[in-house]
Amino acid sequence: MSSVAPSSLVLARAGGDDLDDVMAVMCAAFDKRFGEAWTRPQCAGILPMAGVSLTLARQDGRPAGFSLSRRTADEAELLLIAVHPDAARQGVGRELLKRFMADQRLAGARHLHLEVRDGNPAVELYRHEGFTVAGRRSNYYRGTDGDRFDALTMVLTS
Ligand SMILES: CC(C)(COP(=O)(O)OP(=O)(O)OC[C@H]1O[C@@H](n2cnc3c(N)ncnc32)[C@H](O)[C@@H]1OP(=O)(O)O)[C@@H](O)C(=O)NCCC(=O)NCCS
């Protein structure tokens, strides 16, 4: 069970200066087989864009996870969420997701959505917070060895 957030967990808005920490989590968290991780240039490129926000989670001062999202008018997309394996299954991912939902609603987003690889354990995390599957994109992700994986589109409207 991971329903209680660690007491030493701190979530804060982050930016380009935090990319070393973000990439450390990214490289450790994502399984390269599935082609879901972003590169550093991809992250650096999107950060200055309108409506983009990055949240970094620190546990005992160390980078434990992050989320990256983008809002356009009343819609917001969760682009990435990841937790370092050292901090996994302690509720960090859930806290990041809840923060995304709260921040975006406060900013006026009524429709939240995301893409996730079919079969990713994160699907359960999203379902638990109320997201439902609204569609499927065939062969959306391309893994390092060329394998293709479907994406599910999940949505939450409030
Ligand atoms: C998905 C991820 C962010 C979850 O982070 P986390 O901090 O370990 O998750 P939490 O401890 O908050 O768990 C919340 C719920 O998610 C589900 N979950 C998370 N990891 C799971 C796993 N490995 N297997 C099964 N369910 C899992 C469970 O329902 C869990 O609730 P429970 O522990 O009460 O059963 C993390 O595993 C990760 O970084 N994965 C790699 C990156 C990724 O695929 N991100 C999602 C797509 S961008």
Short mmCIF file of N, CA and C and ligand atoms in Angstrom, two decimals:
data_model
loop_
_atom_site.label_atom_id
_atom_site.label_comp_id
_atom_site.label_asym_id
_atom_site.label_seq_id
_atom_site.Cartn_x
_atom_site.Cartn_y
_atom_site.Cartn_z
N MET A 1 0.83 -1.21 0.00
CA MET A 1 0.00 0.00 0.00
C MET A 1 0.87 1.25 0.00
N SER A 2 0.42 2.29 -0.68
CA SER A 2 1.22 3.51 -0.76
C SER A 2 0.33 4.73 -0.54
N SER A 3 -0.70 4.62 0.30
CA SER A 3 -1.67 5.69 0.39
C SER A 3 -1.18 6.87 1.23
N VAL A 4 -0.15 6.69 2.02
CA VAL A 4 0.34 7.78 2.87
C VAL A 4 1.62 8.35 2.29
N ALA A 5 1.60 9.66 2.03
CA ALA A 5 2.79 10.30 1.46
C ALA A 5 3.88 10.38 2.52
N PRO A 6 5.13 10.14 2.15
CA PRO A 6 6.21 10.24 3.13
C PRO A 6 6.27 11.64 3.72
N SER A 7 6.50 11.74 5.02
CA SER A 7 6.45 13.05 5.67
C SER A 7 7.57 13.97 5.21
N SER A 8 8.68 13.38 4.70
CA SER A 8 9.80 14.21 4.26
C SER A 8 9.67 14.64 2.82
N LEU A 9 8.50 14.39 2.21
CA LEU A 9 8.31 14.69 0.80
C LEU A 9 7.96 16.17 0.60
N VAL A 10 8.67 16.83 -0.32
CA VAL A 10 8.38 18.23 -0.66
C VAL A 10 8.19 18.33 -2.16
N LEU A 11 7.07 18.90 -2.57
CA LEU A 11 6.79 19.11 -3.99
C LEU A 11 6.89 20.59 -4.29
N ALA A 12 7.59 20.95 -5.36
CA ALA A 12 7.75 22.37 -5.69
C ALA A 12 7.84 22.56 -7.19
N ARG A 13 7.39 23.74 -7.64
CA ARG A 13 7.53 24.08 -9.05
C ARG A 13 9.02 24.13 -9.39
N ALA A 14 9.37 23.67 -10.59
CA ALA A 14 10.77 23.58 -10.98
C ALA A 14 10.93 24.19 -12.38
N GLY A 15 12.18 24.27 -12.82
CA GLY A 15 12.45 24.89 -14.12
C GLY A 15 13.72 24.32 -14.73
N GLY A 16 14.26 25.05 -15.68
CA GLY A 16 15.43 24.58 -16.43
C GLY A 16 16.63 24.25 -15.55
N ASP A 17 16.77 24.97 -14.44
CA ASP A 17 17.91 24.72 -13.54
C ASP A 17 17.81 23.36 -12.85
N ASP A 18 16.63 22.74 -12.93
CA ASP A 18 16.42 21.46 -12.25
C ASP A 18 16.52 20.27 -13.20
N LEU A 19 16.95 20.53 -14.44
CA LEU A 19 16.94 19.44 -15.43
C LEU A 19 17.89 18.28 -15.08
N ASP A 20 18.99 18.56 -14.38
CA ASP A 20 19.87 17.46 -13.97
C ASP A 20 19.10 16.48 -13.08
N ASP A 21 18.35 17.03 -12.13
CA ASP A 21 17.57 16.19 -11.22
C ASP A 21 16.46 15.46 -11.97
N VAL A 22 15.80 16.18 -12.86
CA VAL A 22 14.71 15.57 -13.64
C VAL A 22 15.25 14.41 -14.48
N MET A 23 16.39 14.63 -15.14
CA MET A 23 16.93 13.58 -16.02
C MET A 23 17.46 12.39 -15.21
N ALA A 24 17.93 12.65 -14.00
CA ALA A 24 18.38 11.54 -13.14
C ALA A 24 17.19 10.63 -12.83
N VAL A 25 16.05 11.24 -12.51
CA VAL A 25 14.84 10.44 -12.25
C VAL A 25 14.37 9.77 -13.54
N MET A 26 14.35 10.54 -14.62
CA MET A 26 13.87 10.01 -15.92
C MET A 26 14.64 8.75 -16.30
N CYS A 27 15.98 8.83 -16.25
CA CYS A 27 16.81 7.70 -16.70
C CYS A 27 16.63 6.48 -15.81
N ALA A 28 16.42 6.72 -14.51
CA ALA A 28 16.28 5.58 -13.59
C ALA A 28 14.89 4.98 -13.62
N ALA A 29 13.87 5.82 -13.87
CA ALA A 29 12.48 5.37 -13.71
C ALA A 29 11.94 4.61 -14.92
N PHE A 30 12.23 5.13 -16.11
CA PHE A 30 11.61 4.55 -17.31
C PHE A 30 12.41 3.36 -17.82
N ASP A 31 11.70 2.32 -18.18
CA ASP A 31 12.30 1.15 -18.80
C ASP A 31 12.49 1.46 -20.29
N LYS A 32 13.74 1.45 -20.73
CA LYS A 32 14.05 1.88 -22.11
C LYS A 32 13.37 1.02 -23.16
N ARG A 33 12.97 -0.19 -22.77
CA ARG A 33 12.31 -1.08 -23.74
C ARG A 33 11.07 -0.44 -24.35
N PHE A 34 10.43 0.49 -23.62
CA PHE A 34 9.12 0.94 -24.05
C PHE A 34 9.09 2.29 -24.78
N GLY A 35 10.19 3.00 -24.77
CA GLY A 35 10.23 4.25 -25.54
C GLY A 35 9.36 5.37 -25.00
N GLU A 36 9.15 5.41 -23.68
CA GLU A 36 8.28 6.44 -23.10
C GLU A 36 9.05 7.65 -22.59
N ALA A 37 10.33 7.46 -22.28
CA ALA A 37 11.11 8.56 -21.69
C ALA A 37 11.40 9.65 -22.71
N TRP A 38 11.56 10.86 -22.21
CA TRP A 38 11.96 11.99 -23.05
C TRP A 38 13.45 12.22 -22.89
N THR A 39 14.05 12.84 -23.93
CA THR A 39 15.45 13.23 -23.85
C THR A 39 15.56 14.59 -23.15
N ARG A 40 16.77 14.91 -22.75
CA ARG A 40 17.00 16.23 -22.13
C ARG A 40 16.64 17.38 -23.09
N PRO A 41 17.05 17.31 -24.37
CA PRO A 41 16.65 18.39 -25.28
C PRO A 41 15.13 18.51 -25.43
N GLN A 42 14.42 17.39 -25.41
CA GLN A 42 12.96 17.47 -25.48
C GLN A 42 12.39 18.22 -24.28
N CYS A 43 12.93 17.90 -23.10
CA CYS A 43 12.46 18.57 -21.87
C CYS A 43 12.83 20.05 -21.91
N ALA A 44 14.07 20.34 -22.26
CA ALA A 44 14.52 21.74 -22.28
C ALA A 44 13.72 22.54 -23.30
N GLY A 45 13.35 21.90 -24.39
CA GLY A 45 12.63 22.59 -25.45
C GLY A 45 11.21 22.95 -25.08
N ILE A 46 10.57 22.13 -24.27
CA ILE A 46 9.16 22.40 -23.97
C ILE A 46 8.99 23.33 -22.77
N LEU A 47 10.00 23.36 -21.90
CA LEU A 47 9.85 24.14 -20.65
C LEU A 47 9.49 25.61 -20.86
N PRO A 48 10.10 26.29 -21.84
CA PRO A 48 9.75 27.71 -21.99
C PRO A 48 8.38 27.96 -22.62
N MET A 49 7.71 26.92 -23.08
CA MET A 49 6.44 27.13 -23.79
C MET A 49 5.31 27.51 -22.84
N ALA A 50 4.36 28.26 -23.39
CA ALA A 50 3.24 28.74 -22.58
C ALA A 50 2.45 27.57 -21.99
N GLY A 51 2.09 27.70 -20.73
CA GLY A 51 1.22 26.71 -20.09
C GLY A 51 1.93 25.47 -19.60
N VAL A 52 3.25 25.39 -19.80
CA VAL A 52 3.98 24.19 -19.39
C VAL A 52 4.44 24.35 -17.95
N SER A 53 4.25 23.29 -17.16
CA SER A 53 4.76 23.36 -15.79
C SER A 53 5.42 22.04 -15.38
N LEU A 54 6.47 22.21 -14.60
CA LEU A 54 7.27 21.10 -14.11
C LEU A 54 7.22 21.14 -12.59
N THR A 55 6.92 19.99 -11.99
CA THR A 55 6.92 19.88 -10.53
C THR A 55 7.92 18.81 -10.13
N LEU A 56 8.77 19.17 -9.18
CA LEU A 56 9.80 18.23 -8.72
C LEU A 56 9.49 17.82 -7.28
N ALA A 57 9.57 16.51 -7.04
CA ALA A 57 9.38 16.00 -5.68
C ALA A 57 10.74 15.66 -5.09
N ARG A 58 10.99 16.14 -3.88
CA ARG A 58 12.23 15.80 -3.17
C ARG A 58 11.88 15.08 -1.89
N GLN A 59 12.66 14.04 -1.63
CA GLN A 59 12.46 13.28 -0.40
C GLN A 59 13.79 13.32 0.34
N ASP A 60 13.79 13.84 1.56
CA ASP A 60 15.03 14.03 2.31
C ASP A 60 16.04 14.80 1.46
N GLY A 61 15.55 15.75 0.66
CA GLY A 61 16.42 16.60 -0.15
C GLY A 61 16.82 16.01 -1.48
N ARG A 62 16.58 14.73 -1.68
CA ARG A 62 17.01 14.08 -2.93
C ARG A 62 15.86 14.05 -3.93
N PRO A 63 16.17 14.22 -5.24
CA PRO A 63 15.10 14.15 -6.23
C PRO A 63 14.43 12.78 -6.24
N ALA A 64 13.12 12.76 -6.03
CA ALA A 64 12.40 11.49 -5.93
C ALA A 64 11.44 11.28 -7.09
N GLY A 65 11.01 12.37 -7.72
CA GLY A 65 10.07 12.23 -8.82
C GLY A 65 9.76 13.58 -9.43
N PHE A 66 9.04 13.54 -10.54
CA PHE A 66 8.63 14.81 -11.17
C PHE A 66 7.38 14.58 -12.01
N SER A 67 6.71 15.67 -12.33
CA SER A 67 5.65 15.63 -13.33
C SER A 67 5.83 16.81 -14.26
N LEU A 68 5.41 16.62 -15.50
CA LEU A 68 5.49 17.67 -16.52
C LEU A 68 4.11 17.75 -17.17
N SER A 69 3.59 18.96 -17.27
CA SER A 69 2.24 19.10 -17.83
C SER A 69 2.13 20.36 -18.67
N ARG A 70 1.02 20.42 -19.40
CA ARG A 70 0.79 21.59 -20.27
C ARG A 70 -0.69 21.91 -20.25
N ARG A 71 -1.00 23.20 -20.07
CA ARG A 71 -2.41 23.62 -20.07
C ARG A 71 -2.67 24.55 -21.24
N THR A 72 -3.81 24.32 -21.89
CA THR A 72 -4.29 25.22 -22.95
C THR A 72 -5.74 25.52 -22.64
N ALA A 73 -6.03 26.77 -22.32
CA ALA A 73 -7.39 27.17 -21.94
C ALA A 73 -7.91 26.25 -20.83
N ASP A 74 -9.03 25.54 -21.06
CA ASP A 74 -9.59 24.72 -19.98
C ASP A 74 -9.20 23.25 -20.08
N GLU A 75 -8.12 22.97 -20.82
CA GLU A 75 -7.62 21.59 -20.93
C GLU A 75 -6.20 21.51 -20.41
N ALA A 76 -5.89 20.43 -19.74
CA ALA A 76 -4.50 20.22 -19.31
C ALA A 76 -4.10 18.78 -19.57
N GLU A 77 -2.87 18.60 -20.03
CA GLU A 77 -2.35 17.27 -20.32
C GLU A 77 -1.18 16.94 -19.39
N LEU A 78 -1.25 15.78 -18.80
CA LEU A 78 -0.10 15.28 -18.04
C LEU A 78 0.83 14.62 -19.04
N LEU A 79 1.97 15.26 -19.29
CA LEU A 79 2.89 14.77 -20.32
C LEU A 79 3.78 13.66 -19.79
N LEU A 80 4.23 13.80 -18.56
CA LEU A 80 5.14 12.82 -17.96
C LEU A 80 4.95 12.81 -16.45
N ILE A 81 5.08 11.64 -15.87
CA ILE A 81 5.18 11.53 -14.41
C ILE A 81 6.13 10.37 -14.14
N ALA A 82 7.05 10.56 -13.22
CA ALA A 82 8.03 9.50 -12.95
C ALA A 82 8.53 9.60 -11.52
N VAL A 83 8.83 8.45 -10.97
CA VAL A 83 9.35 8.36 -9.60
C VAL A 83 10.61 7.50 -9.63
N HIS A 84 11.64 7.96 -8.95
CA HIS A 84 12.89 7.20 -8.89
C HIS A 84 12.63 5.84 -8.22
N PRO A 85 13.20 4.76 -8.75
CA PRO A 85 12.97 3.44 -8.14
C PRO A 85 13.27 3.39 -6.65
N ASP A 86 14.23 4.19 -6.18
CA ASP A 86 14.55 4.20 -4.74
C ASP A 86 13.38 4.70 -3.89
N ALA A 87 12.47 5.46 -4.53
CA ALA A 87 11.34 6.04 -3.79
C ALA A 87 10.01 5.43 -4.22
N ALA A 88 10.06 4.33 -4.98
CA ALA A 88 8.83 3.77 -5.55
C ALA A 88 7.93 3.15 -4.48
N ARG A 89 6.63 3.15 -4.81
CA ARG A 89 5.58 2.53 -4.00
C ARG A 89 5.50 3.11 -2.59
N GLN A 90 5.79 4.39 -2.48
CA GLN A 90 5.66 5.07 -1.19
C GLN A 90 4.66 6.23 -1.28
N GLY A 91 3.95 6.30 -2.40
CA GLY A 91 2.95 7.34 -2.54
C GLY A 91 3.43 8.60 -3.22
N VAL A 92 4.66 8.62 -3.71
CA VAL A 92 5.19 9.84 -4.36
C VAL A 92 4.44 10.10 -5.67
N GLY A 93 4.25 9.05 -6.47
CA GLY A 93 3.53 9.20 -7.73
C GLY A 93 2.12 9.72 -7.52
N ARG A 94 1.46 9.19 -6.52
CA ARG A 94 0.09 9.63 -6.22
C ARG A 94 0.07 11.10 -5.81
N GLU A 95 1.04 11.52 -5.00
CA GLU A 95 1.09 12.93 -4.57
C GLU A 95 1.35 13.85 -5.77
N LEU A 96 2.23 13.41 -6.68
CA LEU A 96 2.49 14.22 -7.88
C LEU A 96 1.24 14.33 -8.74
N LEU A 97 0.52 13.22 -8.88
CA LEU A 97 -0.70 13.25 -9.69
C LEU A 97 -1.76 14.16 -9.05
N LYS A 98 -1.91 14.04 -7.75
CA LYS A 98 -2.89 14.89 -7.05
C LYS A 98 -2.52 16.36 -7.18
N ARG A 99 -1.22 16.66 -7.10
CA ARG A 99 -0.79 18.06 -7.24
C ARG A 99 -1.09 18.58 -8.64
N PHE A 100 -0.81 17.73 -9.66
CA PHE A 100 -1.15 18.11 -11.04
C PHE A 100 -2.64 18.45 -11.14
N MET A 101 -3.49 17.58 -10.61
CA MET A 101 -4.93 17.78 -10.70
C MET A 101 -5.35 19.06 -9.99
N ALA A 102 -4.83 19.27 -8.80
CA ALA A 102 -5.21 20.45 -8.01
C ALA A 102 -4.73 21.74 -8.66
N ASP A 103 -3.46 21.74 -9.09
CA ASP A 103 -2.90 22.96 -9.71
C ASP A 103 -3.65 23.32 -10.98
N GLN A 104 -3.94 22.31 -11.80
CA GLN A 104 -4.58 22.59 -13.08
C GLN A 104 -6.02 23.05 -12.89
N ARG A 105 -6.69 22.48 -11.91
CA ARG A 105 -8.08 22.92 -11.65
C ARG A 105 -8.08 24.36 -11.15
N LEU A 106 -7.10 24.66 -10.30
CA LEU A 106 -6.99 26.03 -9.79
C LEU A 106 -6.73 27.01 -10.93
N ALA A 107 -5.99 26.56 -11.94
CA ALA A 107 -5.67 27.41 -13.09
C ALA A 107 -6.80 27.46 -14.11
N GLY A 108 -7.88 26.72 -13.86
CA GLY A 108 -9.06 26.80 -14.74
C GLY A 108 -9.26 25.63 -15.66
N ALA A 109 -8.42 24.60 -15.57
CA ALA A 109 -8.60 23.43 -16.44
C ALA A 109 -9.75 22.57 -15.94
N ARG A 110 -10.64 22.23 -16.83
CA ARG A 110 -11.78 21.37 -16.48
C ARG A 110 -11.63 19.98 -17.10
N HIS A 111 -10.83 19.88 -18.14
CA HIS A 111 -10.63 18.59 -18.82
C HIS A 111 -9.16 18.20 -18.69
N LEU A 112 -8.91 17.12 -17.99
CA LEU A 112 -7.55 16.63 -17.82
C LEU A 112 -7.38 15.38 -18.67
N HIS A 113 -6.23 15.24 -19.32
CA HIS A 113 -6.03 14.03 -20.12
C HIS A 113 -4.56 13.65 -20.15
N LEU A 114 -4.30 12.42 -20.60
CA LEU A 114 -2.93 11.90 -20.66
C LEU A 114 -2.89 10.70 -21.60
N GLU A 115 -1.70 10.36 -22.06
CA GLU A 115 -1.47 9.13 -22.82
C GLU A 115 -0.60 8.24 -21.96
N VAL A 116 -0.91 6.96 -21.93
CA VAL A 116 -0.10 6.02 -21.16
C VAL A 116 -0.02 4.71 -21.93
N ARG A 117 1.15 4.09 -21.86
CA ARG A 117 1.31 2.80 -22.55
C ARG A 117 0.36 1.77 -21.96
N ASP A 118 -0.34 1.09 -22.83
CA ASP A 118 -1.21 0.01 -22.37
C ASP A 118 -0.35 -1.03 -21.65
N GLY A 119 -0.70 -1.33 -20.41
CA GLY A 119 0.08 -2.28 -19.62
C GLY A 119 0.98 -1.63 -18.60
N ASN A 120 1.15 -0.29 -18.68
CA ASN A 120 1.96 0.41 -17.68
C ASN A 120 1.21 0.39 -16.33
N PRO A 121 1.90 0.03 -15.23
CA PRO A 121 1.23 0.03 -13.91
C PRO A 121 0.63 1.38 -13.55
N ALA A 122 1.10 2.45 -14.20
CA ALA A 122 0.56 3.78 -13.92
C ALA A 122 -0.93 3.86 -14.24
N VAL A 123 -1.43 2.99 -15.12
CA VAL A 123 -2.85 3.01 -15.46
C VAL A 123 -3.69 2.88 -14.18
N GLU A 124 -3.25 2.03 -13.27
CA GLU A 124 -4.00 1.83 -12.01
C GLU A 124 -3.98 3.09 -11.16
N LEU A 125 -2.83 3.73 -11.14
CA LEU A 125 -2.72 4.99 -10.40
C LEU A 125 -3.73 6.02 -10.94
N TYR A 126 -3.79 6.14 -12.25
CA TYR A 126 -4.70 7.11 -12.87
C TYR A 126 -6.16 6.73 -12.61
N ARG A 127 -6.47 5.46 -12.76
CA ARG A 127 -7.84 5.00 -12.51
C ARG A 127 -8.27 5.34 -11.09
N HIS A 128 -7.35 5.10 -10.16
CA HIS A 128 -7.66 5.33 -8.76
C HIS A 128 -8.04 6.78 -8.49
N GLU A 129 -7.46 7.70 -9.25
CA GLU A 129 -7.76 9.12 -9.06
C GLU A 129 -8.91 9.58 -9.95
N GLY A 130 -9.57 8.65 -10.64
CA GLY A 130 -10.79 8.98 -11.36
C GLY A 130 -10.68 9.05 -12.87
N PHE A 131 -9.48 8.87 -13.42
CA PHE A 131 -9.33 8.91 -14.89
C PHE A 131 -9.95 7.65 -15.50
N THR A 132 -10.54 7.82 -16.67
CA THR A 132 -11.10 6.67 -17.39
C THR A 132 -10.50 6.61 -18.80
N VAL A 133 -10.50 5.41 -19.36
CA VAL A 133 -9.94 5.23 -20.71
C VAL A 133 -10.94 5.75 -21.74
N ALA A 134 -10.46 6.65 -22.61
CA ALA A 134 -11.34 7.24 -23.63
C ALA A 134 -10.93 6.84 -25.04
N GLY A 135 -9.78 6.21 -25.18
CA GLY A 135 -9.36 5.83 -26.53
C GLY A 135 -8.04 5.08 -26.52
N ARG A 136 -7.69 4.60 -27.68
CA ARG A 136 -6.45 3.84 -27.84
C ARG A 136 -5.73 4.34 -29.09
N ARG A 137 -4.41 4.53 -29.00
CA ARG A 137 -3.60 4.89 -30.17
C ARG A 137 -2.67 3.71 -30.45
N SER A 138 -2.90 3.06 -31.55
CA SER A 138 -2.12 1.87 -31.88
C SER A 138 -0.68 2.25 -32.19
N ASN A 139 0.26 1.46 -31.68
CA ASN A 139 1.69 1.61 -31.99
C ASN A 139 2.23 3.00 -31.70
N TYR A 140 1.73 3.62 -30.66
CA TYR A 140 2.08 5.02 -30.34
C TYR A 140 3.52 5.14 -29.85
N TYR A 141 3.95 4.17 -29.02
CA TYR A 141 5.33 4.21 -28.49
C TYR A 141 6.21 3.26 -29.28
N ARG A 142 7.47 3.68 -29.48
CA ARG A 142 8.42 2.82 -30.18
C ARG A 142 9.59 2.55 -29.24
N GLY A 143 9.79 1.29 -28.88
CA GLY A 143 10.86 0.91 -27.96
C GLY A 143 12.22 0.91 -28.63
N THR A 144 13.26 0.75 -27.82
CA THR A 144 14.62 0.83 -28.34
C THR A 144 14.92 -0.25 -29.37
N ASP A 145 14.27 -1.41 -29.26
CA ASP A 145 14.54 -2.47 -30.24
C ASP A 145 13.51 -2.48 -31.36
N GLY A 146 12.76 -1.39 -31.49
CA GLY A 146 11.83 -1.26 -32.60
C GLY A 146 10.43 -1.76 -32.32
N ASP A 147 10.22 -2.37 -31.16
CA ASP A 147 8.87 -2.84 -30.83
C ASP A 147 7.92 -1.65 -30.67
N ARG A 148 6.68 -1.88 -31.03
CA ARG A 148 5.66 -0.84 -30.91
C ARG A 148 4.67 -1.20 -29.80
N PHE A 149 4.18 -0.16 -29.12
CA PHE A 149 3.25 -0.37 -28.01
C PHE A 149 2.09 0.61 -28.12
N ASP A 150 0.89 0.12 -27.85
CA ASP A 150 -0.29 0.99 -27.90
C ASP A 150 -0.30 1.97 -26.73
N ALA A 151 -0.92 3.11 -26.95
CA ALA A 151 -1.18 4.06 -25.86
C ALA A 151 -2.67 4.12 -25.59
N LEU A 152 -3.00 4.26 -24.31
CA LEU A 152 -4.38 4.54 -23.92
C LEU A 152 -4.50 6.04 -23.66
N THR A 153 -5.58 6.64 -24.13
CA THR A 153 -5.89 8.01 -23.76
C THR A 153 -6.82 7.96 -22.56
N MET A 154 -6.43 8.64 -21.49
CA MET A 154 -7.27 8.65 -20.28
C MET A 154 -7.70 10.09 -19.99
N VAL A 155 -8.93 10.24 -19.53
CA VAL A 155 -9.48 11.58 -19.32
C VAL A 155 -10.17 11.69 -17.96
N LEU A 156 -10.23 12.91 -17.50
CA LEU A 156 -10.97 13.21 -16.27
C LEU A 156 -11.58 14.61 -16.44
N THR A 157 -12.88 14.67 -16.35
CA THR A 157 -13.56 15.95 -16.50
C THR A 157 -14.26 16.30 -15.18
N SER A 158 -14.09 17.58 -14.78
CA SER A 158 -14.74 17.97 -13.52
C SER A 158 -15.69 19.13 -13.76
C1 LIG B 1 4.05 5.02 -12.34
C2 LIG B 1 4.92 5.63 -11.24
C3 LIG B 1 5.00 7.15 -11.46
C4 LIG B 1 4.23 5.36 -9.90
O1 LIG B 1 4.98 6.02 -8.88
P1 LIG B 1 4.99 5.49 -7.37
O2 LIG B 1 5.42 6.60 -6.50
O3 LIG B 1 5.77 4.22 -7.28
O4 LIG B 1 3.45 5.16 -7.16
P2 LIG B 1 2.63 5.23 -5.79
O5 LIG B 1 3.44 4.66 -4.68
O6 LIG B 1 2.08 6.59 -5.60
O7 LIG B 1 1.47 4.19 -6.15
C5 LIG B 1 0.19 4.62 -6.48
C6 LIG B 1 -0.57 3.46 -7.12
O8 LIG B 1 -0.09 3.21 -8.43
C7 LIG B 1 -0.17 1.80 -8.72
N1 LIG B 1 1.19 1.32 -8.96
C8 LIG B 1 2.32 2.06 -8.93
N2 LIG B 1 3.39 1.29 -9.26
C9 LIG B 1 2.89 0.05 -9.50
C10 LIG B 1 3.50 -1.18 -9.88
N3 LIG B 1 4.82 -1.29 -10.10
N4 LIG B 1 2.71 -2.24 -10.05
C11 LIG B 1 1.39 -2.16 -9.84
N5 LIG B 1 0.75 -1.01 -9.47
C12 LIG B 1 1.51 0.06 -9.30
C13 LIG B 1 -0.82 1.15 -7.52
O9 LIG B 1 -2.22 1.16 -7.73
C14 LIG B 1 -0.43 2.13 -6.41
O10 LIG B 1 -1.29 2.08 -5.33
P3 LIG B 1 -0.99 1.05 -4.12
O11 LIG B 1 0.49 1.09 -3.84
O12 LIG B 1 -1.83 1.59 -3.01
O13 LIG B 1 -1.42 -0.28 -4.63
C15 LIG B 1 6.33 4.99 -11.22
O14 LIG B 1 6.19 3.58 -11.15
C16 LIG B 1 7.20 5.32 -12.40
O15 LIG B 1 7.94 6.30 -12.38
N6 LIG B 1 7.13 4.53 -13.49
C17 LIG B 1 8.01 4.73 -14.64
C18 LIG B 1 7.61 5.97 -15.40
C19 LIG B 1 6.22 5.82 -15.99
O16 LIG B 1 5.91 4.82 -16.61
N7 LIG B 1 5.37 6.88 -15.81
C20 LIG B 1 3.99 6.87 -16.29
C21 LIG B 1 3.86 7.27 -17.71
S1 LIG B 1 4.46 8.91 -18.04
#
